[in-house]
Amino acid sequence: MQRWSLRPIIHSIGSQKKVGTLLPLYHRSFSIQKGIYELAFTEEEAVDLKREATKRRDQGEAVFWLPAHDLLRKEPALSPLVKGALYFEKDAQVSPVKLIRALYQSAKILGAEVREHTSVVQLLQTGNRVTGVVTTKETFHADSIIVACGVWSSDIEPSLKMVPVKGECLSFKTKLPLLTGTVKYKNCYLVPKREDRIFVGATSTPHVFNEEVTFSGLFELMEKAKQIVPELSGAVFEKAWGGIRPQTLSGQPYIGPSPHKEGLILATGHYRNGILLSAITGKRIADHIESEVYHS
């Protein structure tokens, strides 16, 4: 499938919001709610995380500090050198692939039309207003055009100036489950998956526009993973992969109408948080378009 596929083209704006009503049908297949642990390995890190726990509780979040003995009771495979963790009890993880499939199927059920292998060539404009897109197969006209193409968004709207940041991940298979919840230390996270698999991520290399997996990247991740869960040294390597994150110059995602062109709506630049922010992004974009339709 081309990077610039129109997937999907929504002909009924209202159906964008209704997609969310179908996702519970797929929820159990792509979501696991076992909490997230942000680890401390030094006394200084422990002090900082305890302060963070107090701050977040005051803001109403379900988060608290777990001292080492309580943490190791919950996650005994963690290194005995750990000092404790900030525990986000209600946080969950999802399978990105299964989530995208669920969104795809929900959108189709609600009337979305998909054009695969159809690359966008350019925007159609009348003055300062975007009126459609030209693709390799046909031309589409619409009152609103949404750019949601990740790091490739700059190809169609150069003013966005997206910054590519390559990330590498790998996965292992273990004989027995080693973790129940996701654990994170600095820029490394370990995510337990079904069938005794653990995903490890992720490197971060700005201004690299390829998905190649490097020796140095894998070595860095394996060293960090072993520090967090020593028993992983006996795990079986499964696979490794790379991807390109879309970062903006400001570090903030673009969500909403373009300040420069009428009829152009932006939903891009989420960097590491595309999955995390997907629901609120979809709601905000749908709300904006429905508001425009209502007032037109």
mmCIF file of C-alpha atoms in Angstrom:
data_model
loop_
_atom_site.group_PDB
_atom_site.id
_atom_site.type_symbol
_atom_site.label_atom_id
_atom_site.label_comp_id
_atom_site.label_asym_id
_atom_site.label_seq_id
_atom_site.Cartn_x
_atom_site.Cartn_y
_atom_site.Cartn_z
ATOM 1 C CA MET A 1 0.000 0.000 0.000
ATOM 2 C CA GLN A 2 1.295 3.457 -0.876
ATOM 3 C CA ARG A 3 2.221 5.865 1.900
ATOM 4 C CA TRP A 4 -0.231 8.372 0.512
ATOM 5 C CA SER A 5 -3.251 6.106 0.277
ATOM 6 C CA LEU A 6 -6.603 7.713 0.976
ATOM 7 C CA ARG A 7 -7.675 5.424 3.761
ATOM 8 C CA PRO A 8 -10.407 6.117 4.289
ATOM 9 C CA ILE A 9 -12.161 8.870 2.348
ATOM 10 C CA ILE A 10 -15.189 9.713 4.481
ATOM 11 C CA HIS A 11 -18.183 10.824 2.428
ATOM 12 C CA SER A 12 -20.412 11.102 5.490
ATOM 13 C CA ILE A 13 -18.851 13.377 8.081
ATOM 14 C CA GLY A 14 -21.190 12.157 10.799
ATOM 15 C CA SER A 15 -19.842 8.642 10.467
ATOM 16 C CA GLN A 16 -16.453 9.766 11.783
ATOM 17 C CA LYS A 17 -17.878 10.223 15.271
ATOM 18 C CA LYS A 18 -19.946 7.038 15.094
ATOM 19 C CA VAL A 19 -16.824 4.930 14.549
ATOM 20 C CA GLY A 20 -16.186 5.199 18.272
ATOM 21 C CA THR A 21 -19.499 3.535 19.037
ATOM 22 C CA LEU A 22 -18.401 0.353 17.250
ATOM 23 C CA LEU A 23 -14.930 0.063 18.777
ATOM 24 C CA PRO A 24 -16.178 -1.666 21.983
ATOM 25 C CA LEU A 25 -17.078 -4.614 19.749
ATOM 26 C CA TYR A 26 -13.357 -5.067 19.074
ATOM 27 C CA HIS A 27 -12.032 -3.791 22.412
ATOM 28 C CA ARG A 28 -11.030 -7.089 23.987
ATOM 29 C CA SER A 29 -8.983 -8.091 20.979
ATOM 30 C CA PHE A 30 -6.655 -5.071 21.037
ATOM 31 C CA SER A 31 -6.615 -3.712 24.613
ATOM 32 C CA ILE A 32 -4.955 -4.957 27.817
ATOM 33 C CA GLN A 33 -5.413 -3.001 31.061
ATOM 34 C CA LYS A 34 -2.737 -4.057 33.534
ATOM 35 C CA GLY A 35 -1.247 -0.696 34.495
ATOM 36 C CA ILE A 36 2.095 0.943 33.738
ATOM 37 C CA TYR A 37 5.125 1.181 36.022
ATOM 38 C CA GLU A 38 7.623 4.035 35.636
ATOM 39 C CA LEU A 39 10.742 2.770 37.383
ATOM 40 C CA ALA A 40 13.384 4.375 39.580
ATOM 41 C CA PHE A 41 16.864 2.882 39.940
ATOM 42 C CA THR A 42 18.448 5.638 42.053
ATOM 43 C CA GLU A 43 17.368 7.455 45.194
ATOM 44 C CA GLU A 44 17.245 10.720 43.262
ATOM 45 C CA GLU A 45 14.904 9.194 40.677
ATOM 46 C CA ALA A 46 12.725 7.824 43.487
ATOM 47 C CA VAL A 47 12.399 11.260 45.082
ATOM 48 C CA ASP A 48 11.417 12.796 41.736
ATOM 49 C CA LEU A 49 8.790 10.136 41.056
ATOM 50 C CA LYS A 50 7.294 10.418 44.554
ATOM 51 C CA ARG A 51 6.931 14.158 43.979
ATOM 52 C CA GLU A 52 5.329 13.441 40.612
ATOM 53 C CA ALA A 53 2.901 10.978 42.234
ATOM 54 C CA THR A 54 1.722 13.622 44.693
ATOM 55 C CA LYS A 55 1.295 16.195 41.950
ATOM 56 C CA ARG A 56 -0.707 13.856 39.711
ATOM 57 C CA ARG A 57 -2.938 12.631 42.564
ATOM 58 C CA ASP A 58 -3.780 16.250 43.361
ATOM 59 C CA GLN A 59 -4.902 16.542 39.734
ATOM 60 C CA GLY A 60 -7.214 13.561 40.153
ATOM 61 C CA GLU A 61 -5.147 10.841 38.495
ATOM 62 C CA ALA A 62 -5.142 7.254 39.752
ATOM 63 C CA VAL A 63 -1.395 7.061 40.362
ATOM 64 C CA PHE A 64 0.720 6.249 43.387
ATOM 65 C CA TRP A 65 4.249 5.380 44.450
ATOM 66 C CA LEU A 66 5.139 1.711 44.940
ATOM 67 C CA PRO A 67 8.199 1.026 47.105
ATOM 68 C CA ALA A 68 10.563 -1.712 45.950
ATOM 69 C CA HIS A 69 9.155 -4.516 48.109
ATOM 70 C CA ASP A 70 5.590 -3.910 46.918
ATOM 71 C CA LEU A 71 6.721 -3.485 43.320
ATOM 72 C CA LEU A 72 8.692 -6.733 43.316
ATOM 73 C CA ARG A 73 5.719 -8.541 44.825
ATOM 74 C CA LYS A 74 3.679 -7.466 41.789
ATOM 75 C CA GLU A 75 6.468 -7.837 39.216
ATOM 76 C CA PRO A 76 9.051 -10.308 40.626
ATOM 77 C CA ALA A 77 11.034 -10.509 37.363
ATOM 78 C CA LEU A 78 12.209 -6.894 37.709
ATOM 79 C CA SER A 79 15.784 -6.254 38.750
ATOM 80 C CA PRO A 80 16.322 -6.406 42.539
ATOM 81 C CA LEU A 81 18.209 -3.101 42.185
ATOM 82 C CA VAL A 82 14.982 -1.222 41.455
ATOM 83 C CA LYS A 83 14.068 1.383 44.079
ATOM 84 C CA GLY A 84 10.353 1.537 43.304
ATOM 85 C CA ALA A 85 7.969 2.798 40.664
ATOM 86 C CA LEU A 86 5.288 5.292 39.853
ATOM 87 C CA TYR A 87 2.266 3.080 39.220
ATOM 88 C CA PHE A 88 -0.464 4.183 36.816
ATOM 89 C CA GLU A 89 -3.050 1.641 37.867
ATOM 90 C CA LYS A 90 -5.715 2.378 35.242
ATOM 91 C CA ASP A 91 -3.430 2.761 32.244
ATOM 92 C CA ALA A 92 -3.697 0.238 29.451
ATOM 93 C CA GLN A 93 -1.862 -0.818 26.316
ATOM 94 C CA VAL A 94 -3.218 -1.608 22.885
ATOM 95 C CA SER A 95 -2.067 -3.511 19.845
ATOM 96 C CA PRO A 96 -1.588 -0.781 17.203
ATOM 97 C CA VAL A 97 -2.149 -3.212 14.341
ATOM 98 C CA LYS A 98 -5.380 -4.595 15.801
ATOM 99 C CA LEU A 99 -6.612 -1.116 16.717
ATOM 100 C CA ILE A 100 -6.096 0.126 13.154
ATOM 101 C CA ARG A 101 -7.925 -2.931 11.818
ATOM 102 C CA ALA A 102 -10.819 -2.226 14.187
ATOM 103 C CA LEU A 103 -10.985 1.423 13.108
ATOM 104 C CA TYR A 104 -10.813 0.367 9.477
ATOM 105 C CA GLN A 105 -13.648 -2.145 9.806
ATOM 106 C CA SER A 106 -15.776 0.258 11.879
ATOM 107 C CA ALA A 107 -15.363 3.029 9.306
ATOM 108 C CA LYS A 108 -16.324 0.704 6.446
ATOM 109 C CA ILE A 109 -19.426 -0.501 8.283
ATOM 110 C CA LEU A 110 -20.484 3.121 8.721
ATOM 111 C CA GLY A 111 -20.083 3.967 5.051
ATOM 112 C CA ALA A 112 -16.475 5.021 4.557
ATOM 113 C CA GLU A 113 -15.041 4.287 1.120
ATOM 114 C CA VAL A 114 -11.443 3.133 0.868
ATOM 115 C CA ARG A 115 -9.143 3.741 -2.085
ATOM 116 C CA GLU A 116 -6.053 1.547 -1.744
ATOM 117 C CA HIS A 117 -2.925 2.028 -3.852
ATOM 118 C CA THR A 118 -4.097 5.559 -4.613
ATOM 119 C CA SER A 119 -1.396 8.121 -3.926
ATOM 120 C CA VAL A 120 -2.206 11.786 -3.421
ATOM 121 C CA VAL A 121 -0.309 13.961 -5.880
ATOM 122 C CA GLN A 122 -1.366 17.455 -4.819
ATOM 123 C CA LEU A 123 -4.030 19.628 -3.235
ATOM 124 C CA LEU A 124 -6.576 21.426 -5.393
ATOM 125 C CA GLN A 125 -6.903 25.104 -4.522
ATOM 126 C CA THR A 126 -9.043 28.048 -5.537
ATOM 127 C CA GLY A 127 -7.296 31.097 -4.163
ATOM 128 C CA ASN A 128 -6.526 30.346 -0.529
ATOM 129 C CA ARG A 129 -9.137 27.613 -0.222
ATOM 130 C CA VAL A 130 -8.428 23.900 -0.595
ATOM 131 C CA THR A 131 -11.186 22.257 -2.607
ATOM 132 C CA GLY A 132 -9.957 18.701 -3.186
ATOM 133 C CA VAL A 133 -7.063 16.407 -3.989
ATOM 134 C CA VAL A 134 -5.532 15.006 -7.138
ATOM 135 C CA THR A 135 -4.492 11.353 -6.902
ATOM 136 C CA THR A 136 -2.746 8.949 -9.223
ATOM 137 C CA LYS A 137 -6.129 7.561 -10.299
ATOM 138 C CA GLU A 138 -8.759 10.253 -9.973
ATOM 139 C CA THR A 139 -9.614 13.659 -8.537
ATOM 140 C CA PHE A 140 -11.727 14.182 -5.424
ATOM 141 C CA HIS A 141 -13.574 17.361 -4.471
ATOM 142 C CA ALA A 142 -14.643 18.121 -0.895
ATOM 143 C CA ASP A 143 -15.495 20.979 1.424
ATOM 144 C CA SER A 144 -12.884 19.767 3.918
ATOM 145 C CA ILE A 145 -9.622 17.907 3.363
ATOM 146 C CA ILE A 146 -7.893 16.239 6.306
ATOM 147 C CA VAL A 147 -4.130 15.758 6.230
ATOM 148 C CA ALA A 148 -3.338 12.786 8.480
ATOM 149 C CA CYS A 149 -0.274 11.348 6.788
ATOM 150 C CA GLY A 150 2.318 11.302 9.528
ATOM 151 C CA VAL A 151 5.801 12.344 8.538
ATOM 152 C CA TRP A 152 4.742 12.340 4.881
ATOM 153 C CA SER A 153 2.341 15.238 5.557
ATOM 154 C CA SER A 154 5.028 17.685 4.421
ATOM 155 C CA ASP A 155 4.904 16.173 0.945
ATOM 156 C CA ILE A 156 1.414 17.504 0.393
ATOM 157 C CA GLU A 157 1.665 20.614 2.605
ATOM 158 C CA PRO A 158 5.327 21.744 2.762
ATOM 159 C CA SER A 159 4.629 24.461 5.344
ATOM 160 C CA LEU A 160 4.202 21.755 7.994
ATOM 161 C CA LYS A 161 7.949 20.983 7.928
ATOM 162 C CA MET A 162 7.663 17.566 9.567
ATOM 163 C CA VAL A 163 10.769 16.153 11.257
ATOM 164 C CA PRO A 164 11.369 12.396 10.775
ATOM 165 C CA VAL A 165 12.521 10.522 13.879
ATOM 166 C CA LYS A 166 13.411 6.888 13.342
ATOM 167 C CA GLY A 167 12.572 4.395 16.063
ATOM 168 C CA GLU A 168 13.586 0.754 16.387
ATOM 169 C CA CYS A 169 11.850 -1.985 18.415
ATOM 170 C CA LEU A 170 12.261 -5.696 18.982
ATOM 171 C CA SER A 171 10.371 -8.548 20.573
ATOM 172 C CA PHE A 172 11.251 -11.686 22.532
ATOM 173 C CA LYS A 173 9.424 -14.869 23.436
ATOM 174 C CA THR A 174 9.790 -16.238 26.963
ATOM 175 C CA LYS A 175 9.091 -19.690 28.351
ATOM 176 C CA LEU A 176 6.900 -18.249 31.118
ATOM 177 C CA PRO A 177 5.228 -14.845 31.581
ATOM 178 C CA LEU A 178 7.764 -12.408 33.039
ATOM 179 C CA LEU A 179 5.633 -9.277 33.343
ATOM 180 C CA THR A 180 1.968 -8.453 33.869
ATOM 181 C CA GLY A 181 2.085 -4.684 33.389
ATOM 182 C CA THR A 182 4.077 -2.411 31.094
ATOM 183 C CA VAL A 183 7.331 -1.143 32.600
ATOM 184 C CA LYS A 184 9.222 1.975 31.583
ATOM 185 C CA TYR A 185 12.627 3.315 32.526
ATOM 186 C CA LYS A 186 13.835 6.521 30.909
ATOM 187 C CA ASN A 187 13.422 5.995 27.153
ATOM 188 C CA CYS A 188 13.016 2.218 27.276
ATOM 189 C CA TYR A 189 9.752 0.362 27.762
ATOM 190 C CA LEU A 190 8.864 -3.321 28.000
ATOM 191 C CA VAL A 191 5.341 -4.318 27.002
ATOM 192 C CA PRO A 192 4.040 -7.818 27.793
ATOM 193 C CA LYS A 193 1.901 -9.277 25.025
ATOM 194 C CA ARG A 194 -0.161 -12.411 24.682
ATOM 195 C CA GLU A 195 1.534 -15.788 24.175
ATOM 196 C CA ASP A 196 4.468 -14.877 26.465
ATOM 197 C CA ARG A 197 5.925 -12.221 24.167
ATOM 198 C CA ILE A 198 7.573 -8.976 25.253
ATOM 199 C CA PHE A 199 8.000 -5.909 23.051
ATOM 200 C CA VAL A 200 10.979 -3.684 23.777
ATOM 201 C CA GLY A 201 11.253 -0.099 22.501
ATOM 202 C CA ALA A 202 12.388 2.236 21.378
ATOM 203 C CA THR A 203 15.392 4.040 19.958
ATOM 204 C CA SER A 204 15.056 7.628 18.786
ATOM 205 C CA THR A 205 17.153 9.002 15.910
ATOM 206 C CA PRO A 206 16.077 12.410 14.556
ATOM 207 C CA HIS A 207 16.365 13.372 10.888
ATOM 208 C CA VAL A 208 16.702 9.763 9.692
ATOM 209 C CA PHE A 209 14.174 8.854 7.012
ATOM 210 C CA ASN A 210 14.510 5.085 6.776
ATOM 211 C CA GLU A 211 13.164 2.060 8.613
ATOM 212 C CA GLU A 212 16.371 0.036 8.716
ATOM 213 C CA VAL A 213 17.155 -1.831 11.932
ATOM 214 C CA THR A 214 20.732 -1.263 13.091
ATOM 215 C CA PHE A 215 23.107 -3.312 15.216
ATOM 216 C CA SER A 216 23.692 -0.365 17.553
ATOM 217 C CA GLY A 217 19.954 0.187 17.962
ATOM 218 C CA LEU A 218 19.271 -3.434 18.893
ATOM 219 C CA PHE A 219 22.279 -3.562 21.218
ATOM 220 C CA GLU A 220 21.099 -0.424 23.031
ATOM 221 C CA LEU A 221 17.611 -1.841 23.550
ATOM 222 C CA MET A 222 18.829 -5.267 24.681
ATOM 223 C CA GLU A 223 21.210 -3.733 27.222
ATOM 224 C CA LYS A 224 18.448 -1.568 28.690
ATOM 225 C CA ALA A 225 15.939 -4.426 28.708
ATOM 226 C CA LYS A 226 18.375 -6.703 30.521
ATOM 227 C CA GLN A 227 18.976 -4.017 33.150
ATOM 228 C CA ILE A 228 15.236 -3.823 33.810
ATOM 229 C CA VAL A 229 14.411 -7.562 33.593
ATOM 230 C CA PRO A 230 17.613 -9.655 33.936
ATOM 231 C CA GLU A 231 15.807 -12.894 33.027
ATOM 232 C CA LEU A 232 15.337 -11.609 29.485
ATOM 233 C CA SER A 233 18.905 -12.717 28.752
ATOM 234 C CA GLY A 234 17.484 -16.228 28.328
ATOM 235 C CA ALA A 235 14.560 -15.197 26.125
ATOM 236 C CA VAL A 236 14.299 -16.143 22.452
ATOM 237 C CA PHE A 237 14.643 -13.328 19.931
ATOM 238 C CA GLU A 238 11.512 -13.061 17.777
ATOM 239 C CA LYS A 239 11.802 -10.052 15.454
ATOM 240 C CA ALA A 240 12.887 -6.434 15.089
ATOM 241 C CA TRP A 241 11.417 -3.557 13.129
ATOM 242 C CA GLY A 242 11.796 0.148 12.510
ATOM 243 C CA GLY A 243 9.427 3.027 11.867
ATOM 244 C CA ILE A 244 9.429 6.780 11.344
ATOM 245 C CA ARG A 245 7.736 9.042 13.874
ATOM 246 C CA PRO A 246 6.286 12.378 12.731
ATOM 247 C CA GLN A 247 7.592 15.212 14.901
ATOM 248 C CA THR A 248 6.891 18.915 14.453
ATOM 249 C CA LEU A 249 9.374 21.768 14.916
ATOM 250 C CA SER A 250 7.467 22.928 18.012
ATOM 251 C CA GLY A 251 7.069 19.436 19.451
ATOM 252 C CA GLN A 252 3.270 19.868 19.506
ATOM 253 C CA PRO A 253 0.946 17.995 17.117
ATOM 254 C CA TYR A 254 -1.187 19.786 14.546
ATOM 255 C CA ILE A 255 -4.840 19.112 15.380
ATOM 256 C CA GLY A 256 -7.447 21.348 13.795
ATOM 257 C CA PRO A 257 -7.901 23.781 10.906
ATOM 258 C CA SER A 258 -4.845 25.048 9.061
ATOM 259 C CA PRO A 259 -4.078 28.679 9.946
ATOM 260 C CA HIS A 260 -2.920 29.284 6.370
ATOM 261 C CA LYS A 261 -5.485 27.583 4.099
ATOM 262 C CA GLU A 262 -9.257 27.400 4.327
ATOM 263 C CA GLY A 263 -10.790 23.972 4.011
ATOM 264 C CA LEU A 264 -7.586 22.239 5.110
ATOM 265 C CA ILE A 265 -7.650 20.370 8.419
ATOM 266 C CA LEU A 266 -4.571 18.941 10.113
ATOM 267 C CA ALA A 267 -4.290 15.767 12.195
ATOM 268 C CA THR A 268 -0.591 15.004 12.190
ATOM 269 C CA GLY A 269 2.706 15.410 14.046
ATOM 270 C CA HIS A 270 1.874 13.250 17.070
ATOM 271 C CA TYR A 271 5.463 11.935 17.360
ATOM 272 C CA ARG A 272 5.451 9.080 19.932
ATOM 273 C CA ASN A 273 1.810 9.555 20.897
ATOM 274 C CA GLY A 274 -0.182 8.776 17.767
ATOM 275 C CA ILE A 275 -2.052 5.818 19.266
ATOM 276 C CA LEU A 276 -2.502 7.524 22.642
ATOM 277 C CA LEU A 277 -3.994 10.641 21.080
ATOM 278 C CA SER A 278 -5.920 8.950 18.276
ATOM 279 C CA ALA A 279 -9.313 9.030 20.022
ATOM 280 C CA ILE A 280 -9.212 12.680 21.103
ATOM 281 C CA THR A 281 -7.772 13.689 17.724
ATOM 282 C CA GLY A 282 -10.629 11.994 15.883
ATOM 283 C CA LYS A 283 -13.211 13.598 18.161
ATOM 284 C CA ARG A 284 -11.771 17.090 17.798
ATOM 285 C CA ILE A 285 -11.525 16.843 14.028
ATOM 286 C CA ALA A 286 -15.070 15.449 13.703
ATOM 287 C CA ASP A 287 -16.430 18.137 16.055
ATOM 288 C CA HIS A 288 -14.769 20.856 13.983
ATOM 289 C CA ILE A 289 -16.109 19.561 10.664
ATOM 290 C CA GLU A 290 -19.623 19.087 12.017
ATOM 291 C CA SER A 291 -19.533 22.617 13.410
ATOM 292 C CA GLU A 292 -18.480 23.954 10.028
ATOM 293 C CA VAL A 293 -21.276 22.034 8.300
ATOM 294 C CA TYR A 294 -23.841 23.232 10.861
ATOM 295 C CA HIS A 295 -22.878 26.911 10.433
ATOM 296 C CA SER A 296 -22.578 26.827 6.642
#
